[in-house]
Structures are given as structure tokens and as C-alpha cells.
Amino acid sequence: MVKIFIVIYTTYTHIYQLAQEVKKGIESVSPSVEVELFQVPETLPQEILDKMHAPPKPDIPIITTSKLVEADGILFGFPTRFGTMPAQVKAFLDSTGQLWYTNALNRKFAGLFFSTSTQHGGQETTAFTAVTYFAHHGMLYVPLQNGIPHYGKTDEVIGGGPWGSGTITGSDASRPISDREKEAARLQGKDFAEVVSAYINGKKAIKPEEKKEEIVEESSNPTTNQTTTRSTEKKKKSKKYWLCCGNDGFLQD
């Protein structure tokens, strides 16, 4: 079973709606791919959210940092704040220090989708600032596949790009997600699930084999004064090398 998490932060539900499309794309790949949807904790008090006219949060579980280790791949979705990730997402990612220290997220997959209120509101810079977290955790970033339909067209506004799918909400957050943006989100989910599945299933299929070598030993028979040979199998002893201080390396048994 391959497990993928979608982890979001949403204020006016656009990212939540986009996450639903991403989820559809993931689920279309295989019954053996399990997907779960989470949100990061809110840091703003309800009084401030009310003044922002923010609707209630979606009814999905709140993620914890310890939960992240269960996933093979994680797709993060969030809006931009002045060209970077929201404080809520940064606070959550900043709290993953213990996971970094223990290499708990090393070689897990990561991807992004996002939203802005305007066409040039910082979707790419939002991705730039998120990728640094993935790099420090040793995660494998999966960009949006090349050749997504509609991204070369200019007859309507469309969010997203090479870094991930996205939407443009309008300055008053009233613009609905377009059909083209939904299609790109589904394609991203499908492609991400295929990449993660290929890696996980391929890794499981590879079984380490013990390398053996044939050793020919000679022994003298004191009675007949004849030399006989016999073949034995012996495991190769692993050797480790370090490059240090300009030397060719030190050998440790």
C-alpha cells in the first residue's frame, strides 16, 4: 500500500476545493494508493478570522508533525502571503526540527499547489520558499509535469505553473476555481501518485542478495603427499572507505 497525504491551509476554501481535485487525481491511479486529507493548525484567533469574514474551516483532521512520517509522499497546498507561505504553514514546518534531526522525512516525496488573489501575486516565489524545507529534510520534490493542457493559452486567467497547480481567487476571493485549473490539479494528483508508487513498489521489489565468491583452498595430505582442492562459499566482507585530509582513504573492516 502506498500512502499519500494532502496537507493544506485554507482561509476562504479555495485551497480546500483545489485539494479535492488533487485527491481525485490520486485516487484515479490505483486502489493500492491510499490518500488522506489534513489541515495545519490555525494560529489566528477566531475574533480575527471573523473580521476577515473567513468561513468555517473544512471538517478534516488537523495534522501533527509526528503523523507526517506515515506518508510516502506529501502534497502541500496553501495560499500566498506577500509572495511566501502563510505564517500558519511556516509555524508548522518550523516545528519539524525533530523529524529533521532523526532523518524521518528523508527520501519521502513532496509537491505543492497554491493560490493567489492576482495573476502575479507570488505563486512561484511561494514555491521557492517552500522547497527549502524539502531540501533540508532530504525530501524529493516533484514539480508539475511538463505539457499540462491550457498552460500555454492566454484566452483566460489561469493559476499554476511548473512548480504546481494553482488558482487565482480575485482580490475579494470571489472568483471560483475554473475548469482548467481543476483539470490541472487532477493531473498533478495523478502524476504525483504515479511517481511515488513507481518508487515505493520498485523499492519493495528489489531484494538485496548476498554476494558470494568461490574460494579455492589447497591442502596437503601428509599421508599421500598429494595436494587436493576444494571449493567453499564465503560471504564478501564489506569494506568502508573515508576520504579524509587529502589522503586516498582509510580502510575499516
mmCIF file of N, CA and C in Angstrom, residues 52-142:
data_model
loop_
_atom_site.group_PDB
_atom_site.id
_atom_site.type_symbol
_atom_site.label_atom_id
_atom_site.label_comp_id
_atom_site.label_asym_id
_atom_site.label_seq_id
_atom_site.Cartn_x
_atom_site.Cartn_y
_atom_site.Cartn_z
ATOM 1 N N MET A 52 -12.131 39.019 9.235
ATOM 2 C CA MET A 52 -11.706 38.753 7.857
ATOM 3 C C MET A 52 -12.831 38.135 7.029
ATOM 4 N N HIS A 53 -13.969 37.880 7.667
ATOM 5 C CA HIS A 53 -15.121 37.235 7.017
ATOM 6 C C HIS A 53 -14.744 35.864 6.456
ATOM 7 N N ALA A 54 -13.873 35.178 7.187
ATOM 8 C CA ALA A 54 -13.450 33.842 6.772
ATOM 9 C C ALA A 54 -14.528 32.828 7.134
ATOM 10 N N PRO A 55 -14.872 31.934 6.220
ATOM 11 C CA PRO A 55 -15.863 30.897 6.521
ATOM 12 C C PRO A 55 -15.288 29.871 7.490
ATOM 13 N N PRO A 56 -16.127 28.995 8.036
ATOM 14 C CA PRO A 56 -15.622 27.946 8.938
ATOM 15 C C PRO A 56 -14.599 27.056 8.234
ATOM 16 N N LYS A 57 -13.689 26.510 9.009
ATOM 17 C CA LYS A 57 -12.678 25.614 8.461
ATOM 18 C C LYS A 57 -13.330 24.321 7.972
ATOM 19 N N PRO A 58 -12.743 23.685 6.965
ATOM 20 C CA PRO A 58 -13.292 22.407 6.493
ATOM 21 C C PRO A 58 -13.218 21.342 7.578
ATOM 22 N N ASP A 59 -14.111 20.399 7.506
ATOM 23 C CA ASP A 59 -14.195 19.338 8.512
ATOM 24 C C ASP A 59 -13.223 18.210 8.166
ATOM 25 N N ILE A 60 -11.948 18.485 8.350
ATOM 26 C CA ILE A 60 -10.901 17.492 8.114
ATOM 27 C C ILE A 60 -9.934 17.523 9.290
ATOM 28 N N PRO A 61 -9.216 16.427 9.546
ATOM 29 C CA PRO A 61 -8.332 16.360 10.718
ATOM 30 C C PRO A 61 -7.197 17.378 10.649
ATOM 31 N N ILE A 62 -6.725 17.777 11.819
ATOM 32 C CA ILE A 62 -5.549 18.641 11.929
ATOM 33 C C ILE A 62 -4.312 17.752 12.014
ATOM 34 N N ILE A 63 -3.339 18.031 11.182
ATOM 35 C CA ILE A 63 -2.131 17.216 11.107
ATOM 36 C C ILE A 63 -1.188 17.534 12.268
ATOM 37 N N THR A 64 -0.420 16.552 12.693
ATOM 38 C CA THR A 64 0.668 16.751 13.645
ATOM 39 C C THR A 64 1.973 16.394 12.946
ATOM 40 N N THR A 65 3.071 16.908 13.449
ATOM 41 C CA THR A 65 4.355 16.624 12.802
ATOM 42 C C THR A 65 4.683 15.133 12.860
ATOM 43 N N SER A 66 4.327 14.469 13.949
ATOM 44 C CA SER A 66 4.628 13.042 14.077
ATOM 45 C C SER A 66 3.850 12.204 13.067
ATOM 46 N N LYS A 67 2.712 12.705 12.616
ATOM 47 C CA LYS A 67 1.892 11.980 11.645
ATOM 48 C C LYS A 67 2.545 11.951 10.267
ATOM 49 N N LEU A 68 3.348 12.953 9.956
ATOM 50 C CA LEU A 68 3.947 13.061 8.626
ATOM 51 C C LEU A 68 4.775 11.839 8.252
ATOM 52 N N VAL A 69 5.395 11.203 9.229
ATOM 53 C CA VAL A 69 6.308 10.093 8.937
ATOM 54 C C VAL A 69 5.574 8.884 8.359
ATOM 55 N N GLU A 70 4.257 8.833 8.487
ATOM 56 C CA GLU A 70 3.495 7.691 7.986
ATOM 57 C C GLU A 70 3.320 7.723 6.472
ATOM 58 N N ALA A 71 3.514 8.891 5.863
ATOM 59 C CA ALA A 71 3.254 9.045 4.430
ATOM 60 C C ALA A 71 4.490 8.720 3.605
ATOM 61 N N ASP A 72 4.249 8.204 2.394
ATOM 62 C CA ASP A 72 5.321 8.029 1.416
ATOM 63 C C ASP A 72 5.529 9.305 0.606
ATOM 64 N N GLY A 73 4.456 10.077 0.446
ATOM 65 C CA GLY A 73 4.526 11.336 -0.278
ATOM 66 C C GLY A 73 3.532 12.321 0.310
ATOM 67 N N ILE A 74 3.878 13.615 0.277
ATOM 68 C CA ILE A 74 3.026 14.651 0.864
ATOM 69 C C ILE A 74 2.878 15.798 -0.128
ATOM 70 N N LEU A 75 1.648 16.135 -0.448
ATOM 71 C CA LEU A 75 1.349 17.303 -1.272
ATOM 72 C C LEU A 75 0.838 18.414 -0.358
ATOM 73 N N PHE A 76 1.534 19.540 -0.370
ATOM 74 C CA PHE A 76 1.146 20.678 0.455
ATOM 75 C C PHE A 76 0.408 21.700 -0.402
ATOM 76 N N GLY A 77 -0.693 22.223 0.132
ATOM 77 C CA GLY A 77 -1.442 23.256 -0.566
ATOM 78 C C GLY A 77 -1.723 24.423 0.356
ATOM 79 N N PHE A 78 -1.436 25.647 -0.107
ATOM 80 C CA PHE A 78 -1.697 26.825 0.725
ATOM 81 C C PHE A 78 -1.692 28.088 -0.133
ATOM 82 N N PRO A 79 -2.330 29.150 0.357
ATOM 83 C CA PRO A 79 -2.306 30.434 -0.356
ATOM 84 C C PRO A 79 -0.994 31.159 -0.100
ATOM 85 N N THR A 80 -0.787 32.249 -0.797
ATOM 86 C CA THR A 80 0.424 33.038 -0.595
ATOM 87 C C THR A 80 0.159 34.195 0.364
ATOM 88 N N ARG A 81 1.214 34.623 1.026
ATOM 89 C CA ARG A 81 1.176 35.831 1.847
ATOM 90 C C ARG A 81 2.383 36.680 1.457
ATOM 91 N N PHE A 82 2.144 37.695 0.636
ATOM 92 C CA PHE A 82 3.214 38.581 0.179
ATOM 93 C C PHE A 82 4.341 37.803 -0.505
ATOM 94 N N GLY A 83 3.964 36.815 -1.301
ATOM 95 C CA GLY A 83 4.949 36.072 -2.079
ATOM 96 C C GLY A 83 5.629 34.941 -1.349
ATOM 97 N N THR A 84 5.129 34.582 -0.183
ATOM 98 C CA THR A 84 5.700 33.452 0.547
ATOM 99 C C THR A 84 4.567 32.689 1.225
ATOM 100 N N MET A 85 4.903 31.630 1.944
ATOM 101 C CA MET A 85 3.872 30.812 2.576
ATOM 102 C C MET A 85 3.230 31.538 3.755
ATOM 103 N N PRO A 86 2.004 31.186 4.113
ATOM 104 C CA PRO A 86 1.355 31.800 5.276
ATOM 105 C C PRO A 86 2.086 31.452 6.571
ATOM 106 N N ALA A 87 1.921 32.297 7.567
ATOM 107 C CA ALA A 87 2.571 32.076 8.864
ATOM 108 C C ALA A 87 2.138 30.757 9.486
ATOM 109 N N GLN A 88 0.898 30.350 9.235
ATOM 110 C CA GLN A 88 0.402 29.096 9.804
ATOM 111 C C GLN A 88 1.198 27.899 9.281
ATOM 112 N N VAL A 89 1.485 27.912 7.983
ATOM 113 C CA VAL A 89 2.251 26.818 7.379
ATOM 114 C C VAL A 89 3.705 26.878 7.838
ATOM 115 N N LYS A 90 4.262 28.082 7.894
ATOM 116 C CA LYS A 90 5.652 28.224 8.331
ATOM 117 C C LYS A 90 5.817 27.764 9.775
ATOM 118 N N ALA A 91 4.851 28.115 10.632
ATOM 119 C CA ALA A 91 4.925 27.686 12.029
ATOM 120 C C ALA A 91 4.909 26.163 12.124
ATOM 121 N N PHE A 92 4.091 25.538 11.285
ATOM 122 C CA PHE A 92 4.023 24.076 11.301
ATOM 123 C C PHE A 92 5.336 23.464 10.813
ATOM 124 N N LEU A 93 5.850 23.953 9.686
ATOM 125 C CA LEU A 93 7.094 23.401 9.148
ATOM 126 C C LEU A 93 8.286 23.702 10.051
ATOM 127 N N ASP A 94 8.261 24.858 10.711
ATOM 128 C CA ASP A 94 9.340 25.192 11.641
ATOM 129 C C ASP A 94 9.368 24.246 12.844
ATOM 130 N N SER A 95 8.259 23.578 13.102
ATOM 131 C CA SER A 95 8.189 22.672 14.253
ATOM 132 C C SER A 95 8.607 21.245 13.909
ATOM 133 N N THR A 96 9.143 21.039 12.697
ATOM 134 C CA THR A 96 9.556 19.692 12.278
ATOM 135 C C THR A 96 11.034 19.422 12.559
ATOM 136 N N GLY A 97 11.621 20.179 13.475
ATOM 137 C CA GLY A 97 13.045 20.019 13.765
ATOM 138 C C GLY A 97 13.426 18.618 14.221
ATOM 139 N N GLN A 98 12.576 17.995 15.028
ATOM 140 C CA GLN A 98 12.882 16.642 15.497
ATOM 141 C C GLN A 98 12.877 15.649 14.341
ATOM 142 N N LEU A 99 11.989 15.859 13.363
ATOM 143 C CA LEU A 99 11.961 14.987 12.186
ATOM 144 C C LEU A 99 13.236 15.166 11.366
ATOM 145 N N TRP A 100 13.715 16.407 11.290
ATOM 146 C CA TRP A 100 14.974 16.672 10.585
ATOM 147 C C TRP A 100 16.134 15.985 11.295
ATOM 148 N N TYR A 101 16.159 16.088 12.618
ATOM 149 C CA TYR A 101 17.261 15.531 13.403
ATOM 150 C C TYR A 101 17.350 14.015 13.254
ATOM 151 N N THR A 102 16.206 13.364 13.103
ATOM 152 C CA THR A 102 16.173 11.900 13.000
ATOM 153 C C THR A 102 16.060 11.403 11.560
ATOM 154 N N ASN A 103 16.132 12.310 10.579
ATOM 155 C CA ASN A 103 16.012 11.939 9.158
ATOM 156 C C ASN A 103 14.686 11.237 8.851
ATOM 157 N N ALA A 104 13.644 11.600 9.580
ATOM 158 C CA ALA A 104 12.370 10.885 9.462
ATOM 159 C C ALA A 104 11.671 11.116 8.127
ATOM 160 N N LEU A 105 11.949 12.239 7.468
ATOM 161 C CA LEU A 105 11.301 12.536 6.188
ATOM 162 C C LEU A 105 12.243 12.338 5.005
ATOM 163 N N ASN A 106 13.421 11.833 5.271
ATOM 164 C CA ASN A 106 14.409 11.650 4.215
ATOM 165 C C ASN A 106 13.896 10.708 3.127
ATOM 166 N N ARG A 107 13.987 11.149 1.874
ATOM 167 C CA ARG A 107 13.579 10.395 0.689
ATOM 168 C C ARG A 107 12.077 10.125 0.609
ATOM 169 N N LYS A 108 11.296 10.921 1.318
ATOM 170 C CA LYS A 108 9.861 10.948 1.059
ATOM 171 C C LYS A 108 9.611 11.996 -0.019
ATOM 172 N N PHE A 109 8.491 11.892 -0.713
ATOM 173 C CA PHE A 109 8.213 12.787 -1.828
ATOM 174 C C PHE A 109 7.367 13.977 -1.377
ATOM 175 N N ALA A 110 7.548 15.106 -2.057
ATOM 176 C CA ALA A 110 6.805 16.314 -1.723
ATOM 177 C C ALA A 110 6.403 17.047 -2.992
ATOM 178 N N GLY A 111 5.273 17.736 -2.927
ATOM 179 C CA GLY A 111 4.803 18.557 -4.035
ATOM 180 C C GLY A 111 3.989 19.713 -3.493
ATOM 181 N N LEU A 112 3.618 20.652 -4.376
ATOM 182 C CA LEU A 112 2.936 21.874 -3.959
ATOM 183 C C LEU A 112 1.793 22.237 -4.890
ATOM 184 N N PHE A 113 0.755 22.856 -4.331
ATOM 185 C CA PHE A 113 -0.227 23.605 -5.116
ATOM 186 C C PHE A 113 -0.614 24.825 -4.290
ATOM 187 N N PHE A 114 -1.110 25.880 -4.938
ATOM 188 C CA PHE A 114 -1.208 27.158 -4.237
ATOM 189 C C PHE A 114 -2.262 28.060 -4.863
ATOM 190 N N SER A 115 -2.491 29.196 -4.214
ATOM 191 C CA SER A 115 -3.439 30.183 -4.736
ATOM 192 C C SER A 115 -2.934 31.586 -4.430
ATOM 193 N N THR A 116 -3.294 32.520 -5.308
ATOM 194 C CA THR A 116 -3.038 33.943 -5.091
ATOM 195 C C THR A 116 -4.283 34.716 -5.492
ATOM 196 N N SER A 117 -4.345 35.960 -5.066
ATOM 197 C CA SER A 117 -5.518 36.764 -5.413
ATOM 198 C C SER A 117 -5.372 37.420 -6.780
ATOM 199 N N THR A 118 -4.132 37.572 -7.268
ATOM 200 C CA THR A 118 -3.897 38.227 -8.555
ATOM 201 C C THR A 118 -3.020 37.354 -9.444
ATOM 202 N N GLN A 119 -2.935 37.725 -10.718
ATOM 203 C CA GLN A 119 -2.173 36.932 -11.681
ATOM 204 C C GLN A 119 -0.692 36.858 -11.331
ATOM 205 N N HIS A 120 -0.148 37.920 -10.804
ATOM 206 C CA HIS A 120 1.283 37.962 -10.499
ATOM 207 C C HIS A 120 1.482 38.163 -9.000
ATOM 208 N N GLY A 121 0.717 37.421 -8.226
ATOM 209 C CA GLY A 121 0.709 37.603 -6.774
ATOM 210 C C GLY A 121 1.720 36.782 -6.011
ATOM 211 N N GLY A 122 2.630 36.089 -6.704
ATOM 212 C CA GLY A 122 3.704 35.402 -5.998
ATOM 213 C C GLY A 122 3.592 33.892 -5.933
ATOM 214 N N GLN A 123 2.941 33.268 -6.906
ATOM 215 C CA GLN A 123 2.814 31.810 -6.857
ATOM 216 C C GLN A 123 4.175 31.120 -6.934
ATOM 217 N N GLU A 124 5.053 31.587 -7.819
ATOM 218 C CA GLU A 124 6.359 30.935 -7.950
ATOM 219 C C GLU A 124 7.253 31.206 -6.743
ATOM 220 N N THR A 125 7.249 32.438 -6.221
ATOM 221 C CA THR A 125 8.087 32.715 -5.051
ATOM 222 C C THR A 125 7.574 31.978 -3.820
ATOM 223 N N THR A 126 6.279 31.741 -3.768
ATOM 224 C CA THR A 126 5.726 30.926 -2.683
ATOM 225 C C THR A 126 6.290 29.510 -2.755
ATOM 226 N N ALA A 127 6.408 28.987 -3.964
ATOM 227 C CA ALA A 127 7.003 27.655 -4.145
ATOM 228 C C ALA A 127 8.484 27.668 -3.775
ATOM 229 N N PHE A 128 9.213 28.720 -4.197
ATOM 230 C CA PHE A 128 10.648 28.800 -3.890
ATOM 231 C C PHE A 128 10.896 28.670 -2.390
ATOM 232 N N THR A 129 10.120 29.410 -1.604
ATOM 233 C CA THR A 129 10.359 29.444 -0.165
ATOM 234 C C THR A 129 9.945 28.154 0.524
ATOM 235 N N ALA A 130 9.126 27.353 -0.120
ATOM 236 C CA ALA A 130 8.723 26.069 0.466
ATOM 237 C C ALA A 130 9.726 24.970 0.146
ATOM 238 N N VAL A 131 10.326 25.030 -1.033
ATOM 239 C CA VAL A 131 11.249 23.973 -1.460
ATOM 240 C C VAL A 131 12.458 23.873 -0.533
ATOM 241 N N THR A 132 12.850 24.977 0.104
ATOM 242 C CA THR A 132 13.997 24.920 1.015
ATOM 243 C C THR A 132 13.751 23.949 2.167
ATOM 244 N N TYR A 133 12.526 23.885 2.649
ATOM 245 C CA TYR A 133 12.202 22.928 3.715
ATOM 246 C C TYR A 133 12.383 21.494 3.219
ATOM 247 N N PHE A 134 11.913 21.236 2.006
ATOM 248 C CA PHE A 134 12.028 19.888 1.451
ATOM 249 C C PHE A 134 13.497 19.489 1.303
ATOM 250 N N ALA A 135 14.314 20.433 0.841
ATOM 251 C CA ALA A 135 15.733 20.143 0.637
ATOM 252 C C ALA A 135 16.418 19.795 1.955
ATOM 253 N N HIS A 136 16.135 20.551 3.003
ATOM 254 C CA HIS A 136 16.783 20.302 4.293
ATOM 255 C C HIS A 136 16.321 18.985 4.913
ATOM 256 N N HIS A 137 15.132 18.545 4.583
ATOM 257 C CA HIS A 137 14.641 17.260 5.082
ATOM 258 C C HIS A 137 15.066 16.090 4.191
ATOM 259 N N GLY A 138 15.705 16.382 3.057
ATOM 260 C CA GLY A 138 16.096 15.308 2.148
ATOM 261 C C GLY A 138 14.931 14.747 1.360
ATOM 262 N N MET A 139 13.857 15.530 1.236
ATOM 263 C CA MET A 139 12.678 15.068 0.504
ATOM 264 C C MET A 139 12.881 15.260 -1.001
ATOM 265 N N LEU A 140 12.153 14.494 -1.786
ATOM 266 C CA LEU A 140 12.263 14.530 -3.241
ATOM 267 C C LEU A 140 11.098 15.344 -3.805
ATOM 268 N N TYR A 141 11.415 16.509 -4.347
ATOM 269 C CA TYR A 141 10.379 17.417 -4.837
ATOM 270 C C TYR A 141 9.918 17.009 -6.235
ATOM 271 N N VAL A 142 8.617 16.892 -6.403
ATOM 272 C CA VAL A 142 8.042 16.510 -7.691
ATOM 273 C C VAL A 142 7.315 17.718 -8.277
#
